[in-house]
Amino acid sequence: MTKHIPNLQVALDHSDLKGAIKAAVAVGAEVDIIEAGTVCLLQVGSELVEVLRNLFPDKIIVADTKCADAGGTIAKNNAVRGADWMTCICSATIPTMSAALKAIQEVNGDKGEIQIELYGDWTYDQAQLWLDAGISQAIYHQSRDALLAGETWGEKDLNKVKKLIDMGFRVSVTGGLDVDTLKLFEGVDVYTFIAGRGITEAENPAQAAREFKDEIRRIWG
Ligand code: 5RP
Ligand code: MG
């Protein structure tokens, strides 16, 4: 089996479209996946997805909607604007997730995927239901607010990530990541590291993205 080197995804959580586009132009070529972040989507809507798709026709674009309901409509709206993948919150119902998957695949074929955003309380029994529904990507998230309240990345997170991978998920990891956090995951088959502020708020965002990539290659290459 070919060894997977984790992808790098940039999250554009700007409060304005211009800021998000400026950051996308600066770092788009350095990353594997570009995320239309929740913060910006809530401000400007899926126009952000469309602009990113036009700027980067060959990149994977994710709409981080954290969709909780109306999965089919929201997935269709984002897919037609150019999203390959879309996120649903883990507390959404299976019908919402399934409707979102169906809609995104109607536009994108097999390339269309739904990712489950893990926040708060969820169980491995629920996770099995997501797999059964044909959803095999999960995003393990340390929330911005939990991190601000003093939470840190640690062994408890690693164990959950490893268990989800063992169940068959491709697991992305995110939440306040910086280059130094990555080594904590050494030996774990992380699918994608998602970094927002660690890249976009750096003095030189393109350089910051390259440093993330270099560290990923050093550890997993
Ligand atoms: C917040 C998000 C962010 O996009 C994700 O956490 C990455 O941003 P940062 O690296 O700035 O924490 O989905 O809900
Ligand atoms: Mg996000």
PDB file of N, CA and C in Angstrom, residues 17-97:
ATOM      1  N   LEU A  17     -14.950  39.103   2.057  1.00  0.00           N
ATOM      2  CA  LEU A  17     -14.597  38.351   0.849  1.00  0.00           C
ATOM      3  C   LEU A  17     -13.200  38.736   0.338  1.00  0.00           C
ATOM      4  N   LYS A  18     -12.923  40.032   0.368  1.00  0.00           N
ATOM      5  CA  LYS A  18     -11.635  40.504  -0.148  1.00  0.00           C
ATOM      6  C   LYS A  18     -10.467  39.869   0.597  1.00  0.00           C
ATOM      7  N   GLY A  19     -10.588  39.839   1.931  1.00  0.00           N
ATOM      8  CA  GLY A  19      -9.515  39.266   2.753  1.00  0.00           C
ATOM      9  C   GLY A  19      -9.310  37.793   2.425  1.00  0.00           C
ATOM     10  N   ALA A  20     -10.430  37.066   2.252  1.00  0.00           N
ATOM     11  CA  ALA A  20     -10.332  35.635   1.949  1.00  0.00           C
ATOM     12  C   ALA A  20      -9.678  35.422   0.586  1.00  0.00           C
ATOM     13  N   ILE A  21     -10.055  36.248  -0.379  1.00  0.00           N
ATOM     14  CA  ILE A  21      -9.503  36.074  -1.729  1.00  0.00           C
ATOM     15  C   ILE A  21      -8.013  36.419  -1.743  1.00  0.00           C
ATOM     16  N   LYS A  22      -7.661  37.469  -1.034  1.00  0.00           N
ATOM     17  CA  LYS A  22      -6.247  37.864  -0.981  1.00  0.00           C
ATOM     18  C   LYS A  22      -5.410  36.710  -0.393  1.00  0.00           C
ATOM     19  N   ALA A  23      -5.927  36.117   0.685  1.00  0.00           N
ATOM     20  CA  ALA A  23      -5.192  35.001   1.304  1.00  0.00           C
ATOM     21  C   ALA A  23      -5.153  33.803   0.359  1.00  0.00           C
ATOM     22  N   ALA A  24      -6.261  33.535  -0.328  1.00  0.00           N
ATOM     23  CA  ALA A  24      -6.300  32.385  -1.248  1.00  0.00           C
ATOM     24  C   ALA A  24      -5.266  32.563  -2.356  1.00  0.00           C
ATOM     25  N   VAL A  25      -5.188  33.760  -2.886  1.00  0.00           N
ATOM     26  CA  VAL A  25      -4.226  34.012  -3.965  1.00  0.00           C
ATOM     27  C   VAL A  25      -2.796  33.832  -3.446  1.00  0.00           C
ATOM     28  N   ALA A  26      -2.575  34.268  -2.200  1.00  0.00           N
ATOM     29  CA  ALA A  26      -1.214  34.180  -1.639  1.00  0.00           C
ATOM     30  C   ALA A  26      -0.788  32.735  -1.382  1.00  0.00           C
ATOM     31  N   VAL A  27      -1.714  31.876  -0.962  1.00  0.00           N
ATOM     32  CA  VAL A  27      -1.282  30.544  -0.506  1.00  0.00           C
ATOM     33  C   VAL A  27      -1.838  29.378  -1.325  1.00  0.00           C
ATOM     34  N   GLY A  28      -2.768  29.683  -2.240  1.00  0.00           N
ATOM     35  CA  GLY A  28      -3.457  28.604  -2.960  1.00  0.00           C
ATOM     36  C   GLY A  28      -2.525  27.605  -3.613  1.00  0.00           C
ATOM     37  N   ALA A  29      -1.442  28.110  -4.197  1.00  0.00           N
ATOM     38  CA  ALA A  29      -0.536  27.210  -4.914  1.00  0.00           C
ATOM     39  C   ALA A  29       0.279  26.337  -3.959  1.00  0.00           C
ATOM     40  N   GLU A  30       0.339  26.718  -2.689  1.00  0.00           N
ATOM     41  CA  GLU A  30       1.188  25.999  -1.729  1.00  0.00           C
ATOM     42  C   GLU A  30       0.448  24.851  -1.027  1.00  0.00           C
ATOM     43  N   VAL A  31      -0.882  24.847  -1.136  1.00  0.00           N
ATOM     44  CA  VAL A  31      -1.668  23.880  -0.356  1.00  0.00           C
ATOM     45  C   VAL A  31      -2.373  22.887  -1.289  1.00  0.00           C
ATOM     46  N   ASP A  32      -2.883  21.812  -0.689  1.00  0.00           N
ATOM     47  CA  ASP A  32      -3.562  20.783  -1.490  1.00  0.00           C
ATOM     48  C   ASP A  32      -5.056  21.056  -1.604  1.00  0.00           C
ATOM     49  N   ILE A  33      -5.617  21.644  -0.561  1.00  0.00           N
ATOM     50  CA  ILE A  33      -7.070  21.810  -0.466  1.00  0.00           C
ATOM     51  C   ILE A  33      -7.354  23.216   0.060  1.00  0.00           C
ATOM     52  N   ILE A  34      -8.398  23.849  -0.509  1.00  0.00           N
ATOM     53  CA  ILE A  34      -8.751  25.203  -0.072  1.00  0.00           C
ATOM     54  C   ILE A  34     -10.153  25.168   0.528  1.00  0.00           C
ATOM     55  N   GLU A  35     -10.251  25.710   1.718  1.00  0.00           N
ATOM     56  CA  GLU A  35     -11.542  25.689   2.428  1.00  0.00           C
ATOM     57  C   GLU A  35     -12.192  27.055   2.445  1.00  0.00           C
ATOM     58  N   ALA A  36     -13.431  27.115   1.969  1.00  0.00           N
ATOM     59  CA  ALA A  36     -14.279  28.277   2.198  1.00  0.00           C
ATOM     60  C   ALA A  36     -14.754  28.152   3.643  1.00  0.00           C
ATOM     61  N   GLY A  37     -14.170  28.941   4.529  1.00  0.00           N
ATOM     62  CA  GLY A  37     -14.385  28.764   5.964  1.00  0.00           C
ATOM     63  C   GLY A  37     -15.773  29.193   6.418  1.00  0.00           C
ATOM     64  N   THR A  38     -16.195  28.620   7.535  1.00  0.00           N
ATOM     65  CA  THR A  38     -17.535  28.897   8.069  1.00  0.00           C
ATOM     66  C   THR A  38     -17.748  30.391   8.303  1.00  0.00           C
ATOM     67  N   VAL A  39     -16.746  31.022   8.883  1.00  0.00           N
ATOM     68  CA  VAL A  39     -16.900  32.448   9.223  1.00  0.00           C
ATOM     69  C   VAL A  39     -17.200  33.252   7.960  1.00  0.00           C
ATOM     70  N   CYS A  40     -16.438  33.008   6.915  1.00  0.00           N
ATOM     71  CA  CYS A  40     -16.612  33.787   5.687  1.00  0.00           C
ATOM     72  C   CYS A  40     -17.896  33.388   4.957  1.00  0.00           C
ATOM     73  N   LEU A  41     -18.212  32.085   4.948  1.00  0.00           N
ATOM     74  CA  LEU A  41     -19.460  31.648   4.297  1.00  0.00           C
ATOM     75  C   LEU A  41     -20.681  32.304   4.945  1.00  0.00           C
ATOM     76  N   LEU A  42     -20.626  32.436   6.289  1.00  0.00           N
ATOM     77  CA  LEU A  42     -21.762  33.061   6.977  1.00  0.00           C
ATOM     78  C   LEU A  42     -21.861  34.544   6.645  1.00  0.00           C
ATOM     79  N   GLN A  43     -20.748  35.148   6.310  1.00  0.00           N
ATOM     80  CA  GLN A  43     -20.755  36.568   5.957  1.00  0.00           C
ATOM     81  C   GLN A  43     -21.207  36.799   4.521  1.00  0.00           C
ATOM     82  N   VAL A  44     -20.624  36.007   3.585  1.00  0.00           N
ATOM     83  CA  VAL A  44     -20.818  36.352   2.166  1.00  0.00           C
ATOM     84  C   VAL A  44     -21.584  35.294   1.373  1.00  0.00           C
ATOM     85  N   GLY A  45     -21.809  34.132   1.989  1.00  0.00           N
ATOM     86  CA  GLY A  45     -22.509  33.064   1.267  1.00  0.00           C
ATOM     87  C   GLY A  45     -21.599  32.322   0.303  1.00  0.00           C
ATOM     88  N   SER A  46     -22.215  31.469  -0.522  1.00  0.00           N
ATOM     89  CA  SER A  46     -21.410  30.569  -1.349  1.00  0.00           C
ATOM     90  C   SER A  46     -20.787  31.251  -2.570  1.00  0.00           C
ATOM     91  N   GLU A  47     -20.934  32.557  -2.663  1.00  0.00           N
ATOM     92  CA  GLU A  47     -20.157  33.303  -3.668  1.00  0.00           C
ATOM     93  C   GLU A  47     -18.655  33.051  -3.443  1.00  0.00           C
ATOM     94  N   LEU A  48     -18.292  32.902  -2.164  1.00  0.00           N
ATOM     95  CA  LEU A  48     -16.884  32.608  -1.845  1.00  0.00           C
ATOM     96  C   LEU A  48     -16.428  31.333  -2.547  1.00  0.00           C
ATOM     97  N   VAL A  49     -17.281  30.303  -2.517  1.00  0.00           N
ATOM     98  CA  VAL A  49     -16.937  29.035  -3.171  1.00  0.00           C
ATOM     99  C   VAL A  49     -16.720  29.273  -4.665  1.00  0.00           C
ATOM    100  N   GLU A  50     -17.601  30.042  -5.258  1.00  0.00           N
ATOM    101  CA  GLU A  50     -17.523  30.278  -6.705  1.00  0.00           C
ATOM    102  C   GLU A  50     -16.231  31.019  -7.085  1.00  0.00           C
ATOM    103  N   VAL A  51     -15.872  32.010  -6.288  1.00  0.00           N
ATOM    104  CA  VAL A  51     -14.640  32.751  -6.572  1.00  0.00           C
ATOM    105  C   VAL A  51     -13.430  31.811  -6.446  1.00  0.00           C
ATOM    106  N   LEU A  52     -13.433  30.995  -5.404  1.00  0.00           N
ATOM    107  CA  LEU A  52     -12.297  30.069  -5.207  1.00  0.00           C
ATOM    108  C   LEU A  52     -12.220  29.072  -6.364  1.00  0.00           C
ATOM    109  N   ARG A  53     -13.382  28.580  -6.800  1.00  0.00           N
ATOM    110  CA  ARG A  53     -13.384  27.619  -7.908  1.00  0.00           C
ATOM    111  C   ARG A  53     -12.819  28.254  -9.179  1.00  0.00           C
ATOM    112  N   ASN A  54     -13.203  29.515  -9.429  1.00  0.00           N
ATOM    113  CA  ASN A  54     -12.695  30.195 -10.627  1.00  0.00           C
ATOM    114  C   ASN A  54     -11.191  30.447 -10.534  1.00  0.00           C
ATOM    115  N   LEU A  55     -10.736  30.756  -9.330  1.00  0.00           N
ATOM    116  CA  LEU A  55      -9.299  31.019  -9.165  1.00  0.00           C
ATOM    117  C   LEU A  55      -8.475  29.733  -9.225  1.00  0.00           C
ATOM    118  N   PHE A  56      -9.053  28.642  -8.723  1.00  0.00           N
ATOM    119  CA  PHE A  56      -8.295  27.385  -8.603  1.00  0.00           C
ATOM    120  C   PHE A  56      -9.094  26.225  -9.201  1.00  0.00           C
ATOM    121  N   PRO A  57      -9.169  26.171 -10.545  1.00  0.00           N
ATOM    122  CA  PRO A  57     -10.020  25.152 -11.178  1.00  0.00           C
ATOM    123  C   PRO A  57      -9.615  23.712 -10.843  1.00  0.00           C
ATOM    124  N   ASP A  58      -8.336  23.502 -10.471  1.00  0.00           N
ATOM    125  CA  ASP A  58      -7.887  22.116 -10.268  1.00  0.00           C
ATOM    126  C   ASP A  58      -7.738  21.703  -8.806  1.00  0.00           C
ATOM    127  N   LYS A  59      -8.034  22.596  -7.887  1.00  0.00           N
ATOM    128  CA  LYS A  59      -7.857  22.246  -6.467  1.00  0.00           C
ATOM    129  C   LYS A  59      -9.150  21.688  -5.885  1.00  0.00           C
ATOM    130  N   ILE A  60      -9.007  20.901  -4.835  1.00  0.00           N
ATOM    131  CA  ILE A  60     -10.199  20.489  -4.090  1.00  0.00           C
ATOM    132  C   ILE A  60     -10.668  21.698  -3.274  1.00  0.00           C
ATOM    133  N   ILE A  61     -11.953  22.019  -3.422  1.00  0.00           N
ATOM    134  CA  ILE A  61     -12.545  23.127  -2.656  1.00  0.00           C
ATOM    135  C   ILE A  61     -13.572  22.549  -1.680  1.00  0.00           C
ATOM    136  N   VAL A  62     -13.436  22.931  -0.417  1.00  0.00           N
ATOM    137  CA  VAL A  62     -14.368  22.478   0.618  1.00  0.00           C
ATOM    138  C   VAL A  62     -15.213  23.644   1.090  1.00  0.00           C
ATOM    139  N   ALA A  63     -16.519  23.420   1.179  1.00  0.00           N
ATOM    140  CA  ALA A  63     -17.400  24.411   1.807  1.00  0.00           C
ATOM    141  C   ALA A  63     -17.626  23.962   3.246  1.00  0.00           C
ATOM    142  N   ASP A  64     -17.041  24.703   4.184  1.00  0.00           N
ATOM    143  CA  ASP A  64     -17.159  24.313   5.597  1.00  0.00           C
ATOM    144  C   ASP A  64     -18.447  24.912   6.177  1.00  0.00           C
ATOM    145  N   THR A  65     -19.553  24.345   5.728  1.00  0.00           N
ATOM    146  CA  THR A  65     -20.868  24.867   6.141  1.00  0.00           C
ATOM    147  C   THR A  65     -21.259  24.409   7.547  1.00  0.00           C
ATOM    148  N   LYS A  66     -20.645  23.309   8.024  1.00  0.00           N
ATOM    149  CA  LYS A  66     -21.063  22.693   9.302  1.00  0.00           C
ATOM    150  C   LYS A  66     -22.589  22.512   9.285  1.00  0.00           C
ATOM    151  N   CYS A  67     -23.064  21.998   8.184  1.00  0.00           N
ATOM    152  CA  CYS A  67     -24.510  21.912   7.917  1.00  0.00           C
ATOM    153  C   CYS A  67     -25.220  21.040   8.972  1.00  0.00           C
ATOM    154  N   ALA A  68     -26.327  21.574   9.498  1.00  0.00           N
ATOM    155  CA  ALA A  68     -27.083  20.851  10.532  1.00  0.00           C
ATOM    156  C   ALA A  68     -28.430  20.361  10.028  1.00  0.00           C
ATOM    157  N   ASP A  69     -28.920  20.951   8.940  1.00  0.00           N
ATOM    158  CA  ASP A  69     -30.246  20.582   8.424  1.00  0.00           C
ATOM    159  C   ASP A  69     -30.307  21.028   6.959  1.00  0.00           C
ATOM    160  N   ALA A  70     -31.344  20.596   6.259  1.00  0.00           N
ATOM    161  CA  ALA A  70     -31.507  20.937   4.838  1.00  0.00           C
ATOM    162  C   ALA A  70     -30.258  20.543   4.046  1.00  0.00           C
ATOM    163  N   GLY A  71     -29.748  19.352   4.357  1.00  0.00           N
ATOM    164  CA  GLY A  71     -28.478  18.900   3.768  1.00  0.00           C
ATOM    165  C   GLY A  71     -28.487  18.893   2.245  1.00  0.00           C
ATOM    166  N   GLY A  72     -29.598  18.419   1.651  1.00  0.00           N
ATOM    167  CA  GLY A  72     -29.651  18.313   0.188  1.00  0.00           C
ATOM    168  C   GLY A  72     -29.567  19.676  -0.470  1.00  0.00           C
ATOM    169  N   THR A  73     -30.318  20.628   0.053  1.00  0.00           N
ATOM    170  CA  THR A  73     -30.346  21.961  -0.558  1.00  0.00           C
ATOM    171  C   THR A  73     -29.001  22.673  -0.386  1.00  0.00           C
ATOM    172  N   ILE A  74     -28.469  22.585   0.815  1.00  0.00           N
ATOM    173  CA  ILE A  74     -27.221  23.310   1.079  1.00  0.00           C
ATOM    174  C   ILE A  74     -26.071  22.694   0.273  1.00  0.00           C
ATOM    175  N   ALA A  75     -26.055  21.370   0.195  1.00  0.00           N
ATOM    176  CA  ALA A  75     -24.989  20.718  -0.590  1.00  0.00           C
ATOM    177  C   ALA A  75     -25.124  21.072  -2.067  1.00  0.00           C
ATOM    178  N   LYS A  76     -26.352  21.062  -2.576  1.00  0.00           N
ATOM    179  CA  LYS A  76     -26.540  21.398  -3.992  1.00  0.00           C
ATOM    180  C   LYS A  76     -26.092  22.840  -4.251  1.00  0.00           C
ATOM    181  N   ASN A  77     -26.521  23.755  -3.376  1.00  0.00           N
ATOM    182  CA  ASN A  77     -26.173  25.165  -3.572  1.00  0.00           C
ATOM    183  C   ASN A  77     -24.661  25.382  -3.612  1.00  0.00           C
ATOM    184  N   ASN A  78     -23.939  24.649  -2.763  1.00  0.00           N
ATOM    185  CA  ASN A  78     -22.482  24.819  -2.734  1.00  0.00           C
ATOM    186  C   ASN A  78     -21.805  24.055  -3.864  1.00  0.00           C
ATOM    187  N   ALA A  79     -22.354  22.886  -4.197  1.00  0.00           N
ATOM    188  CA  ALA A  79     -21.742  22.092  -5.272  1.00  0.00           C
ATOM    189  C   ALA A  79     -21.844  22.813  -6.619  1.00  0.00           C
ATOM    190  N   VAL A  80     -22.997  23.417  -6.892  1.00  0.00           N
ATOM    191  CA  VAL A  80     -23.124  24.081  -8.197  1.00  0.00           C
ATOM    192  C   VAL A  80     -22.206  25.305  -8.285  1.00  0.00           C
ATOM    193  N   ARG A  81     -21.826  25.848  -7.136  1.00  0.00           N
ATOM    194  CA  ARG A  81     -20.872  26.967  -7.131  1.00  0.00           C
ATOM    195  C   ARG A  81     -19.422  26.472  -7.202  1.00  0.00           C
ATOM    196  N   GLY A  82     -19.229  25.156  -7.064  1.00  0.00           N
ATOM    197  CA  GLY A  82     -17.870  24.637  -7.238  1.00  0.00           C
ATOM    198  C   GLY A  82     -17.275  23.856  -6.088  1.00  0.00           C
ATOM    199  N   ALA A  83     -18.079  23.585  -5.040  1.00  0.00           N
ATOM    200  CA  ALA A  83     -17.519  22.817  -3.914  1.00  0.00           C
ATOM    201  C   ALA A  83     -17.449  21.329  -4.252  1.00  0.00           C
ATOM    202  N   ASP A  84     -16.291  20.715  -4.001  1.00  0.00           N
ATOM    203  CA  ASP A  84     -16.147  19.258  -4.150  1.00  0.00           C
ATOM    204  C   ASP A  84     -16.671  18.558  -2.901  1.00  0.00           C
ATOM    205  N   TRP A  85     -16.342  19.147  -1.764  1.00  0.00           N
ATOM    206  CA  TRP A  85     -16.683  18.553  -0.473  1.00  0.00           C
ATOM    207  C   TRP A  85     -17.437  19.579   0.361  1.00  0.00           C
ATOM    208  N   MET A  86     -18.240  19.067   1.304  1.00  0.00           N
ATOM    209  CA  MET A  86     -18.947  19.959   2.224  1.00  0.00           C
ATOM    210  C   MET A  86     -18.979  19.308   3.594  1.00  0.00           C
ATOM    211  N   THR A  87     -19.015  20.128   4.646  1.00  0.00           N
ATOM    212  CA  THR A  87     -19.044  19.555   5.992  1.00  0.00           C
ATOM    213  C   THR A  87     -20.455  19.577   6.578  1.00  0.00           C
ATOM    214  N   CYS A  88     -20.753  18.524   7.364  1.00  0.00           N
ATOM    215  CA  CYS A  88     -21.967  18.471   8.184  1.00  0.00           C
ATOM    216  C   CYS A  88     -21.530  18.345   9.640  1.00  0.00           C
ATOM    217  N   ILE A  89     -22.266  18.972  10.515  1.00  0.00           N
ATOM    218  CA  ILE A  89     -21.963  18.867  11.942  1.00  0.00           C
ATOM    219  C   ILE A  89     -22.346  17.464  12.429  1.00  0.00           C
ATOM    220  N   CYS A  90     -21.614  16.936  13.417  1.00  0.00           N
ATOM    221  CA  CYS A  90     -21.844  15.546  13.844  1.00  0.00           C
ATOM    222  C   CYS A  90     -23.217  15.334  14.479  1.00  0.00           C
ATOM    223  N   SER A  91     -23.854  16.405  14.931  1.00  0.00           N
ATOM    224  CA  SER A  91     -25.176  16.246  15.551  1.00  0.00           C
ATOM    225  C   SER A  91     -26.310  16.263  14.525  1.00  0.00           C
ATOM    226  N   ALA A  92     -25.990  16.487  13.253  1.00  0.00           N
ATOM    227  CA  ALA A  92     -27.037  16.409  12.217  1.00  0.00           C
ATOM    228  C   ALA A  92     -27.562  14.975  12.152  1.00  0.00           C
ATOM    229  N   THR A  93     -28.778  14.829  11.642  1.00  0.00           N
ATOM    230  CA  THR A  93     -29.346  13.476  11.535  1.00  0.00           C
ATOM    231  C   THR A  93     -28.743  12.758  10.320  1.00  0.00           C
ATOM    232  N   ILE A  94     -28.857  11.443  10.324  1.00  0.00           N
ATOM    233  CA  ILE A  94     -28.375  10.662   9.176  1.00  0.00           C
ATOM    234  C   ILE A  94     -29.111  11.084   7.890  1.00  0.00           C
ATOM    235  N   PRO A  95     -30.448  11.308   7.936  1.00  0.00           N
ATOM    236  CA  PRO A  95     -31.100  11.772   6.695  1.00  0.00           C
ATOM    237  C   PRO A  95     -30.509  13.083   6.164  1.00  0.00           C
ATOM    238  N   THR A  96     -30.124  13.990   7.040  1.00  0.00           N
ATOM    239  CA  THR A  96     -29.495  15.240   6.576  1.00  0.00           C
ATOM    240  C   THR A  96     -28.163  14.934   5.896  1.00  0.00           C
ATOM    241  N   MET A  97     -27.362  14.089   6.533  1.00  0.00           N
ATOM    242  CA  MET A  97     -26.049  13.754   5.971  1.00  0.00           C
ATOM    243  C   MET A  97     -26.211  13.014   4.633  1.00  0.00           C
TER     244      MET A  97
END
